[in-house]
Amino acid sequence: MNDNRATDPRPHPGAPGPHPPANTDHVRRKFLDIPYASLSPSQRFDIYLPDEGAGPFPVIVSIHGGAFKECDKADAQVMPMLEGLKRGYAVAAINYRLSWEATFPALVHDAKAAVRWIRANADRYGFDGRRIAAWGGSAGAYLATMLGTSAGVAELEDLTLGNPDQPSNVQAVVAWFGPTDFLKMDEWLSESGLPPLPGTEHSGPDSPESLLLGRQITEVPDLVRAANPETYITPAVPPFFLQHGTADAVVPVQSSIHLAEALARAAGRDKVQLELLEGAGHADPRFEAPENIKKVLDFLDRHLMK
């Protein structure tokens, strides 16, 4: 499935634009462009460690967004996650194969390979492989959610990418404004009074979701279901913290609401915390405000710093 290649896509009008590079000069201990697999140059990440201590440090896996087709591990999307360094977290910011390079499930294979690599190299970098969280926004939230819901799903794991003896499950998930059911997105946006403009529909042939799957999503409902993180939810999912803006005109707020309901039904309401930011749009600055980052880190502390 991941051998299908999409053409290098033109920018999608509803997609977030590139972010400026992150300023990480303040981080004294960092290891950049470390390969976690060797199939593609995209399979690299940047590792940031707290200034002091030998660990073992719980790990935040930072996953960038960008409509599945752009942005980078080293752009400013990593800055909220780096706040975790002050609380004793290591941060591993991953790149993964984008839709112009490989279609679904390649990006999921990559994220899981990165988690396995973290565990295999725990002693070298001072990671605590028993305490790993995934945190991302938009497409990054989608991947973080996949890591949280699909542990043990063989078709979403490519063990040939390395460290097959290591598990790829995570112990907590933070997902900001992430998509879930691609076929519902246009309908949900219309229900919210934010219908997509002509040519920007998620169901279109050049939408980020269609490019990710390598086919127009309306033609492949079974593949859309396979790409939906909700498909894999079990009672064993880790704790989730979901945040979404009610005025998101790119990824409908119903994506997070529906995900929260599915998680609660399967695993109990204590496994999911949903917070809606009234009037906030996609990638709204309020998500990265200091008070909100504190809220996220408090959530991680409750589940990973016990």
mmCIF file of C-alpha atoms in Angstrom:
data_model
loop_
_atom_site.group_PDB
_atom_site.id
_atom_site.type_symbol
_atom_site.label_atom_id
_atom_site.label_comp_id
_atom_site.label_asym_id
_atom_site.label_seq_id
_atom_site.Cartn_x
_atom_site.Cartn_y
_atom_site.Cartn_z
ATOM 1 C CA MET A 1 0.000 0.000 0.000
ATOM 2 C CA ASN A 2 2.787 2.417 0.891
ATOM 3 C CA ASP A 3 4.524 1.772 -2.439
ATOM 4 C CA ASN A 4 1.985 3.954 -4.235
ATOM 5 C CA ARG A 5 3.486 7.321 -5.052
ATOM 6 C CA ALA A 6 1.549 10.565 -5.187
ATOM 7 C CA THR A 7 2.697 13.363 -7.438
ATOM 8 C CA ASP A 8 4.251 16.376 -5.753
ATOM 9 C CA PRO A 9 1.018 18.209 -4.854
ATOM 10 C CA ARG A 10 0.161 21.821 -5.401
ATOM 11 C CA PRO A 11 -0.651 23.701 -2.188
ATOM 12 C CA HIS A 12 -4.134 22.993 -0.909
ATOM 13 C CA PRO A 13 -6.037 26.202 -0.078
ATOM 14 C CA GLY A 14 -7.171 24.865 3.292
ATOM 15 C CA ALA A 15 -3.779 23.606 4.394
ATOM 16 C CA PRO A 16 -1.547 25.399 6.897
ATOM 17 C CA GLY A 17 1.510 27.027 5.407
ATOM 18 C CA PRO A 18 5.131 26.315 6.272
ATOM 19 C CA HIS A 19 6.313 27.351 9.711
ATOM 20 C CA PRO A 20 9.489 29.321 10.503
ATOM 21 C CA PRO A 21 12.424 27.353 11.889
ATOM 22 C CA ALA A 22 12.528 26.715 15.606
ATOM 23 C CA ASN A 23 15.072 28.586 17.701
ATOM 24 C CA THR A 24 16.736 25.896 19.794
ATOM 25 C CA ASP A 25 19.893 27.787 20.732
ATOM 26 C CA HIS A 26 18.890 27.561 24.396
ATOM 27 C CA VAL A 27 19.011 23.750 24.360
ATOM 28 C CA ARG A 28 22.501 22.654 25.332
ATOM 29 C CA ARG A 29 22.150 18.930 24.753
ATOM 30 C CA LYS A 30 20.779 18.011 21.348
ATOM 31 C CA PHE A 31 21.463 15.472 18.628
ATOM 32 C CA LEU A 32 20.188 16.476 15.204
ATOM 33 C CA ASP A 33 19.215 14.507 12.106
ATOM 34 C CA ILE A 34 19.567 11.099 13.710
ATOM 35 C CA PRO A 35 18.246 8.309 11.441
ATOM 36 C CA TYR A 36 15.735 5.949 13.034
ATOM 37 C CA ALA A 37 15.450 3.881 9.823
ATOM 38 C CA SER A 38 17.334 3.738 6.532
ATOM 39 C CA LEU A 39 14.660 3.378 3.857
ATOM 40 C CA SER A 40 14.277 7.137 3.287
ATOM 41 C CA PRO A 41 16.155 10.337 4.191
ATOM 42 C CA SER A 42 12.866 11.462 5.750
ATOM 43 C CA GLN A 43 13.245 8.909 8.541
ATOM 44 C CA ARG A 44 15.191 11.112 10.918
ATOM 45 C CA PHE A 45 14.605 12.939 14.116
ATOM 46 C CA ASP A 46 16.103 15.544 16.410
ATOM 47 C CA ILE A 47 16.718 14.591 20.030
ATOM 48 C CA TYR A 48 16.695 17.176 22.808
ATOM 49 C CA LEU A 49 17.658 16.351 26.389
ATOM 50 C CA PRO A 50 17.213 18.332 29.610
ATOM 51 C CA ASP A 51 20.224 20.458 30.461
ATOM 52 C CA GLU A 52 21.011 18.397 33.533
ATOM 53 C CA GLY A 53 20.752 14.814 34.658
ATOM 54 C CA ALA A 54 21.484 11.406 33.234
ATOM 55 C CA GLY A 55 17.908 10.194 33.120
ATOM 56 C CA PRO A 56 16.126 8.043 32.518
ATOM 57 C CA PHE A 57 13.922 10.761 31.037
ATOM 58 C CA PRO A 58 10.332 10.225 29.924
ATOM 59 C CA VAL A 59 10.074 11.069 26.235
ATOM 60 C CA ILE A 60 7.800 13.406 24.289
ATOM 61 C CA VAL A 61 7.616 12.354 20.638
ATOM 62 C CA SER A 62 6.948 15.620 18.796
ATOM 63 C CA ILE A 63 5.120 15.107 15.489
ATOM 64 C CA HIS A 64 4.776 18.061 13.125
ATOM 65 C CA GLY A 65 1.679 18.845 11.098
ATOM 66 C CA GLY A 66 1.485 20.163 7.553
ATOM 67 C CA ALA A 67 -1.433 18.519 5.720
ATOM 68 C CA PHE A 68 0.594 15.290 5.409
ATOM 69 C CA LYS A 69 2.728 16.907 2.711
ATOM 70 C CA GLU A 70 4.919 19.654 4.157
ATOM 71 C CA CYS A 71 6.695 21.147 7.203
ATOM 72 C CA ASP A 72 9.574 19.701 9.186
ATOM 73 C CA LYS A 73 10.668 18.421 12.589
ATOM 74 C CA ALA A 74 12.885 21.480 13.036
ATOM 75 C CA ASP A 75 10.250 24.137 12.448
ATOM 76 C CA ALA A 76 8.559 26.171 15.155
ATOM 77 C CA GLN A 77 5.896 23.545 15.793
ATOM 78 C CA VAL A 78 8.374 21.847 18.148
ATOM 79 C CA MET A 79 8.622 24.833 20.489
ATOM 80 C CA PRO A 80 5.698 23.908 22.798
ATOM 81 C CA MET A 81 7.117 20.414 23.224
ATOM 82 C CA LEU A 82 10.542 21.788 24.119
ATOM 83 C CA GLU A 83 8.966 23.382 27.181
ATOM 84 C CA GLY A 84 8.908 19.847 28.521
ATOM 85 C CA LEU A 85 12.696 19.931 28.891
ATOM 86 C CA LYS A 86 12.242 22.160 31.936
ATOM 87 C CA ARG A 87 10.184 19.426 33.595
ATOM 88 C CA GLY A 88 12.627 16.630 32.893
ATOM 89 C CA TYR A 89 11.302 15.296 29.600
ATOM 90 C CA ALA A 90 13.430 14.361 26.615
ATOM 91 C CA VAL A 91 11.966 15.429 23.265
ATOM 92 C CA ALA A 92 12.304 13.465 20.038
ATOM 93 C CA ALA A 93 10.999 15.476 17.069
ATOM 94 C CA ILE A 94 10.380 13.203 14.105
ATOM 95 C CA ASN A 95 10.190 13.587 10.381
ATOM 96 C CA TYR A 96 8.286 10.982 8.405
ATOM 97 C CA ARG A 97 7.563 10.231 4.771
ATOM 98 C CA LEU A 98 5.127 12.805 3.412
ATOM 99 C CA SER A 99 2.400 12.105 0.886
ATOM 100 C CA TRP A 100 4.471 13.173 -2.121
ATOM 101 C CA GLU A 101 7.004 10.468 -1.204
ATOM 102 C CA ALA A 102 4.821 7.592 0.002
ATOM 103 C CA THR A 103 1.156 7.049 0.719
ATOM 104 C CA PHE A 104 -0.621 5.582 3.741
ATOM 105 C CA PRO A 105 0.362 3.669 5.825
ATOM 106 C CA ALA A 106 4.006 4.721 5.323
ATOM 107 C CA LEU A 107 3.802 7.636 7.753
ATOM 108 C CA VAL A 108 2.346 5.370 10.450
ATOM 109 C CA HIS A 109 5.082 2.804 9.824
ATOM 110 C CA ASP A 110 7.628 5.593 10.284
ATOM 111 C CA ALA A 111 6.185 6.917 13.535
ATOM 112 C CA LYS A 112 6.103 3.426 15.008
ATOM 113 C CA ALA A 113 9.663 2.760 13.839
ATOM 114 C CA ALA A 114 10.770 5.948 15.600
ATOM 115 C CA VAL A 115 9.199 4.788 18.873
ATOM 116 C CA ARG A 116 10.884 1.396 18.561
ATOM 117 C CA TRP A 117 14.226 3.135 17.950
ATOM 118 C CA ILE A 118 13.757 5.263 21.070
ATOM 119 C CA ARG A 119 13.294 2.153 23.167
ATOM 120 C CA ALA A 120 16.212 0.340 21.535
ATOM 121 C CA ASN A 121 18.508 3.299 22.240
ATOM 122 C CA ALA A 122 17.213 4.174 25.693
ATOM 123 C CA ASP A 123 20.486 3.496 27.488
ATOM 124 C CA ARG A 124 22.525 5.555 25.032
ATOM 125 C CA TYR A 125 20.427 8.718 25.363
ATOM 126 C CA GLY A 126 18.963 8.324 28.835
ATOM 127 C CA PHE A 127 15.406 7.650 27.667
ATOM 128 C CA ASP A 128 12.851 5.872 29.799
ATOM 129 C CA GLY A 129 11.270 3.507 27.297
ATOM 130 C CA ARG A 130 8.421 2.771 29.695
ATOM 131 C CA ARG A 131 7.212 6.391 29.577
ATOM 132 C CA ILE A 132 6.669 7.753 26.077
ATOM 133 C CA ALA A 133 4.070 10.318 25.002
ATOM 134 C CA ALA A 134 3.092 11.357 21.472
ATOM 135 C CA TRP A 135 2.140 15.009 20.901
ATOM 136 C CA GLY A 136 1.243 16.740 17.663
ATOM 137 C CA GLY A 137 -1.059 19.176 15.917
ATOM 138 C CA SER A 138 -3.208 18.643 12.816
ATOM 139 C CA ALA A 139 -1.525 15.904 10.730
ATOM 140 C CA GLY A 140 0.832 15.430 13.671
ATOM 141 C CA ALA A 141 -2.165 14.911 15.947
ATOM 142 C CA TYR A 142 -3.452 12.308 13.518
ATOM 143 C CA LEU A 143 -0.172 10.404 13.804
ATOM 144 C CA ALA A 144 -0.041 10.790 17.583
ATOM 145 C CA THR A 145 -3.576 9.411 17.766
ATOM 146 C CA MET A 146 -2.639 6.488 15.527
ATOM 147 C CA LEU A 147 0.237 5.674 17.871
ATOM 148 C CA GLY A 148 -2.211 5.690 20.750
ATOM 149 C CA THR A 149 -4.960 3.567 19.232
ATOM 150 C CA SER A 150 -3.233 1.045 16.963
ATOM 151 C CA ALA A 151 -0.698 -0.710 19.180
ATOM 152 C CA GLY A 152 -0.201 -4.268 17.996
ATOM 153 C CA VAL A 153 -1.939 -3.810 14.622
ATOM 154 C CA ALA A 154 0.361 -5.752 12.296
ATOM 155 C CA GLU A 155 -0.569 -4.017 9.039
ATOM 156 C CA LEU A 156 0.360 -0.642 10.538
ATOM 157 C CA GLU A 157 3.810 -1.801 11.614
ATOM 158 C CA ASP A 158 6.751 -2.362 9.256
ATOM 159 C CA LEU A 159 9.261 -4.252 11.365
ATOM 160 C CA THR A 160 11.778 -4.246 8.508
ATOM 161 C CA LEU A 161 12.426 -0.588 9.370
ATOM 162 C CA GLY A 162 14.356 -1.729 12.424
ATOM 163 C CA ASN A 163 14.276 -2.832 16.057
ATOM 164 C CA PRO A 164 11.545 -5.441 15.576
ATOM 165 C CA ASP A 165 11.990 -6.695 19.133
ATOM 166 C CA GLN A 166 10.762 -3.391 20.588
ATOM 167 C CA PRO A 167 7.103 -2.369 21.079
ATOM 168 C CA SER A 168 5.774 0.827 19.485
ATOM 169 C CA ASN A 169 3.012 1.638 21.949
ATOM 170 C CA VAL A 170 2.915 4.961 23.811
ATOM 171 C CA GLN A 171 1.731 5.792 27.319
ATOM 172 C CA ALA A 172 -0.024 9.121 26.653
ATOM 173 C CA VAL A 173 -1.289 11.134 23.683
ATOM 174 C CA VAL A 174 -1.776 14.873 23.200
ATOM 175 C CA ALA A 175 -3.678 15.680 20.001
ATOM 176 C CA TRP A 176 -4.398 19.220 18.858
ATOM 177 C CA PHE A 177 -7.064 19.679 16.142
ATOM 178 C CA GLY A 178 -6.383 16.360 14.418
ATOM 179 C CA PRO A 179 -8.457 14.676 11.684
ATOM 180 C CA THR A 180 -9.989 11.221 12.084
ATOM 181 C CA ASP A 181 -12.722 10.186 9.623
ATOM 182 C CA PHE A 182 -11.700 11.739 6.303
ATOM 183 C CA LEU A 183 -15.061 11.072 4.644
ATOM 184 C CA LYS A 184 -16.933 13.022 7.326
ATOM 185 C CA MET A 185 -14.835 16.192 7.252
ATOM 186 C CA ASP A 186 -16.781 18.175 4.645
ATOM 187 C CA GLU A 187 -20.113 17.197 6.211
ATOM 188 C CA TRP A 188 -18.934 18.202 9.674
ATOM 189 C CA LEU A 189 -17.591 21.540 8.454
ATOM 190 C CA SER A 190 -20.950 22.292 6.857
ATOM 191 C CA GLU A 191 -22.740 21.359 10.093
ATOM 192 C CA SER A 192 -20.554 23.907 11.883
ATOM 193 C CA GLY A 193 -21.444 26.640 9.414
ATOM 194 C CA LEU A 194 -17.944 26.512 7.925
ATOM 195 C CA PRO A 195 -18.470 24.728 4.596
ATOM 196 C CA PRO A 196 -15.320 24.346 2.491
ATOM 197 C CA LEU A 197 -15.004 26.688 -0.448
ATOM 198 C CA PRO A 198 -15.281 25.149 -3.923
ATOM 199 C CA GLY A 199 -11.997 23.458 -4.746
ATOM 200 C CA THR A 200 -10.968 23.025 -1.105
ATOM 201 C CA GLU A 201 -13.181 20.077 -0.204
ATOM 202 C CA HIS A 202 -11.513 17.267 1.709
ATOM 203 C CA SER A 203 -13.297 14.851 -0.629
ATOM 204 C CA GLY A 204 -11.595 16.334 -3.690
ATOM 205 C CA PRO A 205 -8.925 14.503 -5.702
ATOM 206 C CA ASP A 206 -6.170 16.925 -4.673
ATOM 207 C CA SER A 207 -7.086 17.216 -1.005
ATOM 208 C CA PRO A 208 -4.429 16.385 1.592
ATOM 209 C CA GLU A 209 -6.405 13.296 2.559
ATOM 210 C CA SER A 210 -6.751 12.018 -1.012
ATOM 211 C CA LEU A 211 -3.066 12.615 -1.645
ATOM 212 C CA LEU A 212 -2.221 10.747 1.552
ATOM 213 C CA LEU A 213 -4.224 7.704 0.472
ATOM 214 C CA GLY A 214 -3.110 7.884 -3.158
ATOM 215 C CA ARG A 215 -6.739 7.850 -4.335
ATOM 216 C CA GLN A 216 -9.684 10.202 -4.085
ATOM 217 C CA ILE A 217 -11.132 9.325 -0.703
ATOM 218 C CA THR A 218 -14.683 8.922 -2.011
ATOM 219 C CA GLU A 219 -13.471 6.031 -4.193
ATOM 220 C CA VAL A 220 -11.835 4.021 -1.390
ATOM 221 C CA PRO A 221 -14.092 3.888 1.696
ATOM 222 C CA ASP A 222 -12.378 0.748 2.996
ATOM 223 C CA LEU A 223 -9.003 2.480 2.832
ATOM 224 C CA VAL A 224 -10.473 5.521 4.590
ATOM 225 C CA ARG A 225 -11.659 3.232 7.367
ATOM 226 C CA ALA A 226 -8.193 1.668 7.606
ATOM 227 C CA ALA A 227 -6.725 5.174 7.917
ATOM 228 C CA ASN A 228 -9.150 6.222 10.671
ATOM 229 C CA PRO A 229 -7.560 6.000 14.146
ATOM 230 C CA GLU A 230 -10.973 5.226 15.648
ATOM 231 C CA THR A 231 -10.990 1.899 13.799
ATOM 232 C CA TYR A 232 -8.383 0.510 16.186
ATOM 233 C CA ILE A 233 -9.600 1.754 19.580
ATOM 234 C CA THR A 234 -9.574 -0.855 22.351
ATOM 235 C CA PRO A 235 -9.989 -0.652 26.136
ATOM 236 C CA ALA A 236 -6.179 -0.710 26.384
ATOM 237 C CA VAL A 237 -5.622 2.742 24.855
ATOM 238 C CA PRO A 238 -3.446 5.167 26.853
ATOM 239 C CA PRO A 239 -4.760 8.445 28.301
ATOM 240 C CA PHE A 240 -5.624 11.071 25.673
ATOM 241 C CA PHE A 241 -5.747 14.857 25.951
ATOM 242 C CA LEU A 242 -7.641 16.315 22.988
ATOM 243 C CA GLN A 243 -7.941 20.026 22.237
ATOM 244 C CA HIS A 244 -9.746 21.599 19.299
ATOM 245 C CA GLY A 245 -11.012 25.040 18.325
ATOM 246 C CA THR A 246 -14.744 25.429 17.771
ATOM 247 C CA ALA A 247 -14.127 27.723 14.771
ATOM 248 C CA ASP A 248 -11.667 25.404 12.997
ATOM 249 C CA ALA A 249 -12.431 25.740 9.281
ATOM 250 C CA VAL A 250 -9.796 23.191 8.197
ATOM 251 C CA VAL A 251 -10.264 20.186 10.485
ATOM 252 C CA PRO A 252 -13.799 20.157 11.917
ATOM 253 C CA VAL A 253 -14.155 20.201 15.689
ATOM 254 C CA GLN A 254 -16.398 17.139 15.425
ATOM 255 C CA SER A 255 -13.267 15.094 14.659
ATOM 256 C CA SER A 256 -12.070 15.489 18.244
ATOM 257 C CA ILE A 257 -15.564 15.295 19.745
ATOM 258 C CA HIS A 258 -16.288 12.021 17.963
ATOM 259 C CA LEU A 259 -12.866 10.624 18.865
ATOM 260 C CA ALA A 260 -13.368 11.505 22.532
ATOM 261 C CA GLU A 261 -16.744 9.771 22.559
ATOM 262 C CA ALA A 262 -15.292 6.640 20.945
ATOM 263 C CA LEU A 263 -12.409 6.535 23.420
ATOM 264 C CA ALA A 264 -14.754 6.982 26.369
ATOM 265 C CA ARG A 265 -17.082 4.222 25.173
ATOM 266 C CA ALA A 266 -14.249 1.741 24.762
ATOM 267 C CA ALA A 267 -11.917 2.638 27.614
ATOM 268 C CA GLY A 268 -13.856 4.790 30.070
ATOM 269 C CA ARG A 269 -14.137 8.522 30.510
ATOM 270 C CA ASP A 270 -11.067 8.616 32.733
ATOM 271 C CA LYS A 271 -8.970 7.773 29.651
ATOM 272 C CA VAL A 272 -9.868 10.929 27.704
ATOM 273 C CA GLN A 273 -9.837 14.643 28.416
ATOM 274 C CA LEU A 274 -11.468 16.834 25.757
ATOM 275 C CA GLU A 275 -11.212 20.606 25.773
ATOM 276 C CA LEU A 276 -12.807 22.831 23.149
ATOM 277 C CA LEU A 277 -11.345 26.308 22.672
ATOM 278 C CA GLU A 278 -14.286 28.572 21.976
ATOM 279 C CA GLY A 279 -13.834 30.582 18.779
ATOM 280 C CA ALA A 280 -10.358 29.210 18.077
ATOM 281 C CA GLY A 281 -9.402 28.399 14.512
ATOM 282 C CA HIS A 282 -6.982 25.862 13.097
ATOM 283 C CA ALA A 283 -3.540 26.177 14.693
ATOM 284 C CA ASP A 284 -4.822 29.125 16.722
ATOM 285 C CA PRO A 285 -2.109 30.883 18.780
ATOM 286 C CA ARG A 286 -4.032 30.002 21.934
ATOM 287 C CA PHE A 287 -2.845 26.416 21.671
ATOM 288 C CA GLU A 288 0.762 27.520 22.122
ATOM 289 C CA ALA A 289 0.058 30.082 24.844
ATOM 290 C CA PRO A 290 2.080 29.489 28.036
ATOM 291 C CA GLU A 291 -1.006 28.724 30.104
ATOM 292 C CA ASN A 292 -2.125 26.068 27.626
ATOM 293 C CA ILE A 293 1.303 24.462 27.364
ATOM 294 C CA LYS A 294 1.319 24.276 31.165
ATOM 295 C CA LYS A 295 -2.031 22.496 31.025
ATOM 296 C CA VAL A 296 -0.651 19.938 28.567
ATOM 297 C CA LEU A 297 2.498 19.340 30.595
ATOM 298 C CA ASP A 298 0.424 18.959 33.758
ATOM 299 C CA PHE A 299 -1.536 16.236 31.948
ATOM 300 C CA LEU A 300 1.689 14.482 30.957
ATOM 301 C CA ASP A 301 3.049 14.789 34.489
ATOM 302 C CA ARG A 302 -0.049 13.099 35.889
ATOM 303 C CA HIS A 303 0.423 10.100 33.640
ATOM 304 C CA LEU A 304 4.185 9.867 33.102
ATOM 305 C CA MET A 305 5.771 11.316 36.238
ATOM 306 C CA LYS A 306 4.120 9.003 38.765
#
